[in-house]
Coordinates of C-alpha atoms and ligand atoms in Angstrom, one line a residue:
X1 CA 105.9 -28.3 4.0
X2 CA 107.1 -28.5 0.1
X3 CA 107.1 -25.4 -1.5
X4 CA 105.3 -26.7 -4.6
X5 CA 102.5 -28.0 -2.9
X6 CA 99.7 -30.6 -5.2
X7 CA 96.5 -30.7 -4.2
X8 CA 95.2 -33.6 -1.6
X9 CA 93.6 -36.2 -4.0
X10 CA 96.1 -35.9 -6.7
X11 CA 97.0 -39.6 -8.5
X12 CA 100.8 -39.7 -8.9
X13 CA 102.1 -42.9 -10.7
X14 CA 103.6 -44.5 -13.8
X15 CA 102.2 -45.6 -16.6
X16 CA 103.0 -49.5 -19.0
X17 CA 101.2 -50.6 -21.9
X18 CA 100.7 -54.4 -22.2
X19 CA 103.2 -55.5 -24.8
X20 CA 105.9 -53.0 -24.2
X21 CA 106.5 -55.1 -20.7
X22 CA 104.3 -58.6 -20.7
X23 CA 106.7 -61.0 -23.1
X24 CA 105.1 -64.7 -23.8
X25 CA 102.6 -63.5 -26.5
X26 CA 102.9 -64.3 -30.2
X27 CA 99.6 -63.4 -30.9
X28 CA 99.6 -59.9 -32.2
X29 CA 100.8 -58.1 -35.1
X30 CA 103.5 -56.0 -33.6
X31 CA 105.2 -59.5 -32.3
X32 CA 105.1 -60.4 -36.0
X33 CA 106.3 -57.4 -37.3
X34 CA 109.4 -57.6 -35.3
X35 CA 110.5 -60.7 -36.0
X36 CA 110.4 -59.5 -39.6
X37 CA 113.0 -57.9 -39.0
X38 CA 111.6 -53.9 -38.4
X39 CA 112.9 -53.6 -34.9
X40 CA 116.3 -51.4 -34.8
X41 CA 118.4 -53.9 -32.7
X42 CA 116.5 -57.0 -33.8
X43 CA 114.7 -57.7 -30.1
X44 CA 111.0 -58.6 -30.2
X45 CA 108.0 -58.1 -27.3
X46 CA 107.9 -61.6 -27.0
X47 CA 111.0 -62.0 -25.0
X48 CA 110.8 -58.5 -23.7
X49 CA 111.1 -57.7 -19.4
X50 CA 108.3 -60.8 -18.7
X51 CA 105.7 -58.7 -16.5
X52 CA 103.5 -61.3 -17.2
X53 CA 105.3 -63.8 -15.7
X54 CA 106.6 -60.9 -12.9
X55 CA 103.7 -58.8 -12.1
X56 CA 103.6 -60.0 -8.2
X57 CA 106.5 -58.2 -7.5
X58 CA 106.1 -55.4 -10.1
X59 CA 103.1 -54.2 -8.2
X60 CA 105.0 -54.4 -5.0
X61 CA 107.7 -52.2 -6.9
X62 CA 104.9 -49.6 -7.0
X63 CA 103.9 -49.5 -3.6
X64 CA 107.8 -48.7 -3.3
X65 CA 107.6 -46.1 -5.4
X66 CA 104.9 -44.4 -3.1
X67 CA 102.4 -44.5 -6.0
X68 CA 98.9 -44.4 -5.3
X69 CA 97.6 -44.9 -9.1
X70 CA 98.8 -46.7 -11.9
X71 CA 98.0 -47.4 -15.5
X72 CA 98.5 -50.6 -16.8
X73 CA 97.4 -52.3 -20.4
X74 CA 95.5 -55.3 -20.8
X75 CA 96.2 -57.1 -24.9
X76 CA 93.6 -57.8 -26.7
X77 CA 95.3 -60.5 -28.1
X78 CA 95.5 -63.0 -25.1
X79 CA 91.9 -62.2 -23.9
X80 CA 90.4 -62.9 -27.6
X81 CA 93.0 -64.7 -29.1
X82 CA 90.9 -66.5 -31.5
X83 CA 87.9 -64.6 -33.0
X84 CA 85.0 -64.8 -30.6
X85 CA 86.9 -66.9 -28.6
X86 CA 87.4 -65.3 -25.0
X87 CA 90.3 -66.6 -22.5
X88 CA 89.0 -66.8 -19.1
X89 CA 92.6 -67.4 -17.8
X90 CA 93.9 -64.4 -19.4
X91 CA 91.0 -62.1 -17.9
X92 CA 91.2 -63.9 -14.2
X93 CA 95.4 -62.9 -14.4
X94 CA 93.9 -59.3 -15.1
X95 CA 92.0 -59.1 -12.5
X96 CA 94.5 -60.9 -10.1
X97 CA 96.8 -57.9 -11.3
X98 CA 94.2 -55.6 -9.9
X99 CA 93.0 -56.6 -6.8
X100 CA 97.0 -56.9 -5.8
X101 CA 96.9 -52.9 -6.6
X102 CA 93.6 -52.1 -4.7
X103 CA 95.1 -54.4 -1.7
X104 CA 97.7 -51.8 -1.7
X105 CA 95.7 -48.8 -1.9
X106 CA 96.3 -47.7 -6.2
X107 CA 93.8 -46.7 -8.0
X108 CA 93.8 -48.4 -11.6
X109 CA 93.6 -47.0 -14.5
X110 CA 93.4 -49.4 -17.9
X111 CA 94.3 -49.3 -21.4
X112 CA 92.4 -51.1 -23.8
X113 CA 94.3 -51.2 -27.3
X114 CA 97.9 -49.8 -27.1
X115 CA 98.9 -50.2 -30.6
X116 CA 98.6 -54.0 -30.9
X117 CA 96.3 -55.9 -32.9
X118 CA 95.4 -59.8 -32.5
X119 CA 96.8 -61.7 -35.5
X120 CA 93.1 -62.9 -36.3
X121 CA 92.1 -59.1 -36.9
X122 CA 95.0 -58.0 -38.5
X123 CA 94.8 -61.0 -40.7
X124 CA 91.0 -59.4 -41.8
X125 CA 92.3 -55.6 -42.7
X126 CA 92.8 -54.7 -39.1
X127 CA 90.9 -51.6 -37.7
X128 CA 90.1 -51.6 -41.8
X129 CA 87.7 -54.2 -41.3
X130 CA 84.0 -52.8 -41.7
X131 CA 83.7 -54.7 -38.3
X132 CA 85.5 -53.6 -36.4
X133 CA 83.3 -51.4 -34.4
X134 CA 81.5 -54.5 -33.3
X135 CA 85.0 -56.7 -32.8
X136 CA 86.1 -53.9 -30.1
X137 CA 82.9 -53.4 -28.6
X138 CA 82.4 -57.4 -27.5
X139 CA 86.5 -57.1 -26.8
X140 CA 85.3 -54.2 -24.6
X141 CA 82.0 -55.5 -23.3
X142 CA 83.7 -58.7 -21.9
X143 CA 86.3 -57.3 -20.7
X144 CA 84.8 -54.9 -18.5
X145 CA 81.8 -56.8 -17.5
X146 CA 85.3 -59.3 -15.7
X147 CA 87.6 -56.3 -14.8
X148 CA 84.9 -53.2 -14.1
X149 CA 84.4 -53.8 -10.1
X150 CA 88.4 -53.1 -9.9
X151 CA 88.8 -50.0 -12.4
X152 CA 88.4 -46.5 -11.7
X153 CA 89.7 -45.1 -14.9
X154 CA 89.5 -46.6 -18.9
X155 CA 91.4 -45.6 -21.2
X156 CA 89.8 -46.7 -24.4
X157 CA 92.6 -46.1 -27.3
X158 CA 96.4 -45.3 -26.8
X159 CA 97.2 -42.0 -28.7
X160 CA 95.1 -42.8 -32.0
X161 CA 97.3 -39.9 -33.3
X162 CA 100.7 -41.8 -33.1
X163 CA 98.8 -45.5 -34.2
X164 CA 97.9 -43.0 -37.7
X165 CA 101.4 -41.8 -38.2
X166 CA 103.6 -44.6 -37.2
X167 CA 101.5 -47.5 -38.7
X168 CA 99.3 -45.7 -41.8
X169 CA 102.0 -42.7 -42.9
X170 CA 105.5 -43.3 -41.8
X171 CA 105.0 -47.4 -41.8
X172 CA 107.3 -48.2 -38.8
X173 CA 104.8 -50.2 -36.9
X174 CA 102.2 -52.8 -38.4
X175 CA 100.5 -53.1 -40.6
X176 CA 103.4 -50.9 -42.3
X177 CA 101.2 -48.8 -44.8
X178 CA 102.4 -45.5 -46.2
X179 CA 99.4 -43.5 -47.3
X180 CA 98.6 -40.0 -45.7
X181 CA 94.3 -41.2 -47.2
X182 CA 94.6 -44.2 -45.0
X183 CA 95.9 -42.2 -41.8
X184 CA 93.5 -39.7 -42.3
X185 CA 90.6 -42.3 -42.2
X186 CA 92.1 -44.2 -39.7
X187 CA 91.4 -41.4 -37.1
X188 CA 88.0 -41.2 -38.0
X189 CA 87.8 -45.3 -37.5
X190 CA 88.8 -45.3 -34.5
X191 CA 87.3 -41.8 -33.3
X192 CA 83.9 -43.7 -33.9
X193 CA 85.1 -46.6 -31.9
X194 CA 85.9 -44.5 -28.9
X195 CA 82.5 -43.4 -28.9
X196 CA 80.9 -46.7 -29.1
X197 CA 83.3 -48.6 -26.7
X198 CA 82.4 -45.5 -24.4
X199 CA 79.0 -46.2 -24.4
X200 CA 79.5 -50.3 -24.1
X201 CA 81.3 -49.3 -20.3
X202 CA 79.3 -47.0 -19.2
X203 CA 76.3 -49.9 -19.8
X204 CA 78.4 -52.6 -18.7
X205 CA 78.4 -50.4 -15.1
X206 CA 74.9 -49.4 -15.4
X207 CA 73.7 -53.2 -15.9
X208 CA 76.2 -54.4 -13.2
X209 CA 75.5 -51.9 -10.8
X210 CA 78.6 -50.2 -10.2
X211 CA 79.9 -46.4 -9.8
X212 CA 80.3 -45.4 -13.4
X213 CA 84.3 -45.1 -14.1
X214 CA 86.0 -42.1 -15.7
X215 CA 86.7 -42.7 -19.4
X216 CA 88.9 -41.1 -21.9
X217 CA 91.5 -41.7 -24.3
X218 CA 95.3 -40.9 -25.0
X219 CA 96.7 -38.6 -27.3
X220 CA 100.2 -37.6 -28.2
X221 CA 100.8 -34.1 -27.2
X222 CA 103.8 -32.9 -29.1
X223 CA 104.0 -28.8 -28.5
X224 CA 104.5 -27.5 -31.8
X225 CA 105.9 -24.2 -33.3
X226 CA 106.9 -22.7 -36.2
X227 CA 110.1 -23.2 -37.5
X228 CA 110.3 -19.3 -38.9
X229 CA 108.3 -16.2 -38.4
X230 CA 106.8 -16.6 -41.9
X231 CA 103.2 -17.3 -42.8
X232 CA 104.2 -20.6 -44.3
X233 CA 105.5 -22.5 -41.7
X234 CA 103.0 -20.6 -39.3
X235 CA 100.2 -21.8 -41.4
X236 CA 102.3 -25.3 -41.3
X237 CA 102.2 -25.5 -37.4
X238 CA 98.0 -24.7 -37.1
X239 CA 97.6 -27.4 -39.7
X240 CA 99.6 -30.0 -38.4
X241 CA 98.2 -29.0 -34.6
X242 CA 94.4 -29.9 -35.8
X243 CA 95.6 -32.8 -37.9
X244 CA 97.6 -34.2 -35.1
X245 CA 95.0 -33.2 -32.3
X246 CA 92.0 -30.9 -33.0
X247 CA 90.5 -33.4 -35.3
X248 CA 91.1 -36.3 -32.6
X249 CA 89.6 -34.2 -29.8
X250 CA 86.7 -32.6 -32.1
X251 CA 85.0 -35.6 -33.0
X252 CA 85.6 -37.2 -29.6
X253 CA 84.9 -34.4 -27.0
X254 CA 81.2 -35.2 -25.9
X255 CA 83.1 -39.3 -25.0
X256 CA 85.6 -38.1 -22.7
X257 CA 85.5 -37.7 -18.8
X258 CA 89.2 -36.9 -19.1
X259 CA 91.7 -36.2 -21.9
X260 CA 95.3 -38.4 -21.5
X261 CA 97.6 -36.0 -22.3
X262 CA 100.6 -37.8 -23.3
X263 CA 103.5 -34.7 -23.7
X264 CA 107.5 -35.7 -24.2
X265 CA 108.7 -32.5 -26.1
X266 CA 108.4 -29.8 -28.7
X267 CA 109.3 -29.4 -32.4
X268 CA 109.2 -27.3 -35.0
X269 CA 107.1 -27.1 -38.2
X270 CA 108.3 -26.5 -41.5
X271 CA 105.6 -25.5 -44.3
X272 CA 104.5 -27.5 -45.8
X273 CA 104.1 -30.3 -42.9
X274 CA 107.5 -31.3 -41.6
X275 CA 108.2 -31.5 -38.2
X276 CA 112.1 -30.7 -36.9
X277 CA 114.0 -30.8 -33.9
X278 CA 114.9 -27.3 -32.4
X279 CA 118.4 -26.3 -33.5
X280 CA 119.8 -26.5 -30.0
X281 CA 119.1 -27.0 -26.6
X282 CA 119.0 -30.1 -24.3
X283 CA 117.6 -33.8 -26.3
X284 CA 117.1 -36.6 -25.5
X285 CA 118.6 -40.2 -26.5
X286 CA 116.1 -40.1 -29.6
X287 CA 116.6 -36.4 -30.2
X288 CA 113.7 -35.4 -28.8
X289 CA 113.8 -31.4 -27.3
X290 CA 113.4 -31.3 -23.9
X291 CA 111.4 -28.5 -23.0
X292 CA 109.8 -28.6 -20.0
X293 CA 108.2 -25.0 -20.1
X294 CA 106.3 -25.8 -22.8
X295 CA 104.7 -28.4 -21.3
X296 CA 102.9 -25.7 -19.3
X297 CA 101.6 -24.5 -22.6
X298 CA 100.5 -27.4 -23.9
X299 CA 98.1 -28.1 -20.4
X300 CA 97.0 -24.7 -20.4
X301 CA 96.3 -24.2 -23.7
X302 CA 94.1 -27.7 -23.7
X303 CA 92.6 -26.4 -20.8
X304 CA 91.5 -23.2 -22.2
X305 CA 90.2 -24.9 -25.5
X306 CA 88.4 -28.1 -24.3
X307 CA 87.7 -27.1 -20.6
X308 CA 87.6 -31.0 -20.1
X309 CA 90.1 -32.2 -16.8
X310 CA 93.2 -33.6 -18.0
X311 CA 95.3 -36.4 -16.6
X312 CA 98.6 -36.6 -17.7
X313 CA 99.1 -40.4 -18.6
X314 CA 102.3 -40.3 -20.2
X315 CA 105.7 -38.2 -19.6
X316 CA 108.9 -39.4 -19.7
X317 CA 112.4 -39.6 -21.4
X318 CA 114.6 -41.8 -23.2
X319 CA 117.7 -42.0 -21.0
X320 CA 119.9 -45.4 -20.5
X321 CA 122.2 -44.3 -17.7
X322 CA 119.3 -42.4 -15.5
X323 CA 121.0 -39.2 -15.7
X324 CA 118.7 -37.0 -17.8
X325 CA 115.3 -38.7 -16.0
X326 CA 115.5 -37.1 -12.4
X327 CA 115.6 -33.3 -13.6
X328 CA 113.1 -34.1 -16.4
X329 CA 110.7 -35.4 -14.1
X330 CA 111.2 -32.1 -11.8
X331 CA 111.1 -28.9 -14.4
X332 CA 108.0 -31.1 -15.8
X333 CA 106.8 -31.1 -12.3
X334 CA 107.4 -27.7 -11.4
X335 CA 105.5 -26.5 -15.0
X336 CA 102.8 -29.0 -14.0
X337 CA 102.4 -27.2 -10.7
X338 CA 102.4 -24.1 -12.5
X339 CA 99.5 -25.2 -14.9
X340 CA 97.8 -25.9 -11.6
X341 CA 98.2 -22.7 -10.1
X342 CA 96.6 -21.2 -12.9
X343 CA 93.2 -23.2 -12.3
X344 CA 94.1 -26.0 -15.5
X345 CA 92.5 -29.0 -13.9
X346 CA 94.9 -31.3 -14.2
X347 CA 93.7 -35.0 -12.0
X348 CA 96.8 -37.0 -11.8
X349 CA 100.4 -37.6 -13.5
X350 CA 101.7 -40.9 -14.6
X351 CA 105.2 -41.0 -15.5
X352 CA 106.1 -43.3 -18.5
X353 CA 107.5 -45.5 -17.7
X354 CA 107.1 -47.9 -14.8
X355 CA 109.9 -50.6 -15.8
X356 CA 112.3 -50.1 -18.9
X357 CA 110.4 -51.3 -21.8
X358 CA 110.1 -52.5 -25.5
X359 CA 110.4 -49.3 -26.5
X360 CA 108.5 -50.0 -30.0
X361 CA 110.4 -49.5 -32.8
X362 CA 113.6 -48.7 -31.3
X363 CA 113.4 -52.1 -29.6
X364 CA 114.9 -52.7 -25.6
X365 CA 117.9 -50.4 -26.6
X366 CA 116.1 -47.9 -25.4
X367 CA 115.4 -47.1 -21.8
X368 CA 112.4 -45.2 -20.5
X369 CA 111.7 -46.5 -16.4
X370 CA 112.2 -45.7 -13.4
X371 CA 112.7 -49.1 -12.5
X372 CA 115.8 -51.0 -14.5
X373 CA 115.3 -54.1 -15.6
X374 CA 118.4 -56.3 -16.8
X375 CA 117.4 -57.5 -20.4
X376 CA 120.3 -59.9 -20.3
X377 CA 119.5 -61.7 -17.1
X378 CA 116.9 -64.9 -17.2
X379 CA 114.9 -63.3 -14.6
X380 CA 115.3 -59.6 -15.7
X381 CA 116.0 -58.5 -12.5
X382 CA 114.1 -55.1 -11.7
X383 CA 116.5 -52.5 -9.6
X384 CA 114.8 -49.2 -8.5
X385 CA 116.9 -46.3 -10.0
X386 CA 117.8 -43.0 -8.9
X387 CA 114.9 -41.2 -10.3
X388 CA 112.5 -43.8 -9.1
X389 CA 113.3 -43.2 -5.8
X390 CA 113.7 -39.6 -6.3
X391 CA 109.7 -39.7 -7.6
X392 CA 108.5 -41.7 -4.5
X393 CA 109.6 -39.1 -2.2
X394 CA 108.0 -36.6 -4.3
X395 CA 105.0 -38.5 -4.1
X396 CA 105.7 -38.9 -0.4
X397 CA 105.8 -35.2 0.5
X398 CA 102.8 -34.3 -2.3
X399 CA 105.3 -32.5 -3.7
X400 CA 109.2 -31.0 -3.4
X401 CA 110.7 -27.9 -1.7
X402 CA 112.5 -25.1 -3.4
X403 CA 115.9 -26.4 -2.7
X404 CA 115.2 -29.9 -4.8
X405 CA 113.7 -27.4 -8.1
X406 CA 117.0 -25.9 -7.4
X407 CA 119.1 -28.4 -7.4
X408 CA 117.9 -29.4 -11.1
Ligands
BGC501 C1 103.5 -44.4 -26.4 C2 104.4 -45.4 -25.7 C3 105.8 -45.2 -26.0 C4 106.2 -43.8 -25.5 C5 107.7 -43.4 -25.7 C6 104.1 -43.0 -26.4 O1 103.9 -42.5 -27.7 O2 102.2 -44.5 -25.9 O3 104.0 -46.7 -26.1 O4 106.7 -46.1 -25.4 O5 105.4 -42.8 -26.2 O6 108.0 -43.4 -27.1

C-alpha cells in the first residue's frame, strides 16, 4: 500500500488543448498570427504533431498511461468555420474521439475556446464584437446538444486571465493589442460569456434529458509574492492577485461546479505591477520557478476563499530531455496530497501535457508531454517517456510509496 494514498474516485490524467496538438486547420487566428511571423522558431499549429489525423492511437496512448480521465479541446474554428455555418464532420470526429475514451473507461472532460478564434470572428473585432455573447452561445449550444451524451466535465474558457495578458497587454498572441483598458474589459467579456454559455449546457442537458455535467472554467494560477518586505511591493502582489484571479473568480463564482486550477510556478511582485522570477532556485526551460510547496498554498488558499472543489486541469513543465518532468510531477504530487489531507477538495489532476505540443508563442521548441512526439518525422511518431510511464504507475497504485518521494 503507497504511502501517499489518493482517495478512490480521484481522475488522474493529462490535459491538450485543440490547436496546440490537432495541425490541418487554417482557420483561426492564432494559425494566422504565426505565419506572420510571431512564433519564436518560425513553426506554426498547422503543421504541428497531427492529433487530428492521430487521435486513434493517441487515445490508446492514454489507456497506456493508466489514465482514467482526460481533457481534450474541441476548435471552434472547424465546427463553425463559416459564420452560422456548422460542420457536421468536424463534430461526428469529436464525438468519434469520445466514445474511443468512454470504450476505454476515461472520463472526458472538454474545452471549449483555448485561445483561438475562427478567422470569421476575429475578422469582426473578436470577443470585441457586441455579439459575441450570442456567437459562443449557438457555438456552445450545438456543440453540446452533438457531444453532451459523452461528456462529464466542460470547461467553458481556457484561463481568461492568460487570453487578457498575452493577447490584450503584452500582444504575443492575436489579435496582438497592447492596452491594459482592453485587457481589463476583456475579462469582464468573457466573464459574462461563462455565465451564459453555462446556462446554454446546463439547458442543452435538461432538454435532452441527460445527467447534468460539471461545468467550470480555467484560470492561471501563478503563486505570487512580494518581491521585498515593503508595503509597495506588498500592496503590488494583492493587486496583481485580484487582477489576475479574484476579479475572474468574483464575477464568475455562482457559474462554476468546479474551478480549473491551472498552477506551473511562483513569482515575485515588484510595486508597482511587475512580476519577476525568484533570484534562485530550480527553473525551468522558460525560467519559470519551480516551487512545488507553493502549489499547496495556492489549493489551500483557493479552497479556504471560494470553498468551490477544485480540479487541477493543468500542471506541468517545460523540459526537452525529460529530466526535470518526473520529480516535478512528484513534489507537485506529494503537495497535492498534502492539500488533500487538509480537507481542500481537490477532484482530479490533469498533467499538461499529454503529447509535446505547440507550445504557443514559443512554438514546438518547447517540450511539455509525457509522450514525445518527433516533429521532424512525417508521422510524428509518439514514444512514451520516462515520466509518462513513471505517471501511469502512479496512477496504477493510486498513488506512490515513500521511497519513490524520496528518490526525487
Ligand atoms: C495554457 C496552455 C499552455 C501551458 C504552458 C497554459 O497557460 O493553457 O495552453 O501550453 O500553459 O505554457
Amino acid at each position: 500500500m503507497p504511502e501517499y494514498l489518493f482517495p478512490p474516485d480521484f481522475l488522474w490524467g493529462s490535459s491538450t488543448s485543440a490547436f496546440q496538438i490537432e495541425g490541418d486547420c487554417q482557420n483561426h487566428d492564432f494559425y494566422r498570427w504565426a505565419i506572420k511571423g510571431h512564433i519564436k522558431d518560425g513553426s506554426n499549429p498547422n503543421d504541428a504533431v497531427h492529433h487530428y489525423r492521430h487521435y486513434i492511437e493517441d487515445v490508446q496512448l492514454l489507456q497506456e498511461m493508466n489514465h482514467n480521465a482526460a481533457r481534450i479541446g474541441v476548435e471552434w474554428a472547424r465546427i463553425e468555420p463559416q459564420e452560422g455555418f456548422f460542420d457536421e464532420a468536424a463534430l461526428a470526429h469529436y464525438r468519434d474521439e469520445l466514445m474511443r475514451m468512454k470504450a476505454l473507461g476515461l472520463k472526458s472532460m472538454v474545452t471549449l475556446h483555448h485561445f483561438t478564434t475562427p478567422l470569421w470572428l476575429a475578422d469582426q473585432n473578436g470577443w470585441f464584437n457586441p455579439q459575441i455573447n450570442d456567437y459562443f452561445c449557438r457555438y456552445v449550444q450545438k456543440t453540446v446538444a452533438f457531444l453532451g451524451d459523452l461528456v462529464d466535465f466542460w470547461l467553458t474558457i481556457n484561463e481568461p486571465n492568460t487570453y487578457a495578458a498575452e493577447s490584450y497587454f503584452r500582444g504575443i498572441f492575436p489579435p496582438g493589442e497592447k492596452c491594459f483598458w482592453k485587457a481589463l474589459k476583456i475579462g469582464k467579456i468573457m466573464s459574462r460569456v461563462h455565465c451564459q454559455a453555462y446556462a446554454t449546457i446546463q439547458q442543452v442537458y435538461q432538454k435532452e434529458n441527460w445527467p447534468l455535467p460539471q461545468i467550470g472554467w480555467s484560470l492561471a494560477w501563478i503563486y505570487f509574492l512580494p518581491a521585498s518586505g515593503s508595503m509597495l511591493d506588498r500592496l503590488a502582489k494583492q493587486l496583481i492577485e485580484k487582477l489576475f484571479v479574484g476579479t475572474y473568480l468574483k464575477k464568475v463564482q455562482n457559474h462554476l461546479d468546479f474551478i480549473g486550477m491551472q498552477y506551473y510556478r511562483s513569482d515575485l511582485v515588484k510595486f508597482p505591477l511587475i512580476n519577476t522570477p525568484h533570484p534562485a532556485g530550480e527553473k525551468s526551460k522558460l525560467g519559470w520557478d519551480i516551487m512545488p510547496d507553493k502549489f499547496y498554498l495556492a489549493l489551500t488558499e483557493c479552497w479556504q476563499k471560494y470553498q468551490i472543489p477544485i480540479i487541477v486541469t493543468e500542471n506541468g513543465v517545460c523540459d526537452d530531455h525529460d529530466e526535470l518532468r518526473p520529480a516535478y510531477l512528484v513534489k507537485h504530487l506529494y503537495h497535492l496530497w498534502r492539500a488533500i489531507q487538509d480537507k481542500v477538495l481537490v477532484k482530479g489532476y490533469l498533467h499538461w501535457s499529454t503529447l509535446d505540443n505547440f507550445e504557443l508563442a514559443e512554438g514546438l521548441s518547447c517540450r511539455f508531454g509525457l509522450v514525445h512526439v518527433d516533429h521532424e518525422s512525417p508521422e510524428r511518431t509518439r514514444t512514451i517517456k520516462p515520466s509518462g510511464r513513471l505517471y501511469g504507475e502512479i496512477i496504477k497504485q493510486n498513488g506512490f510509496s515513500q521511497e519513490l518521494l524520496e528518490r526525487y
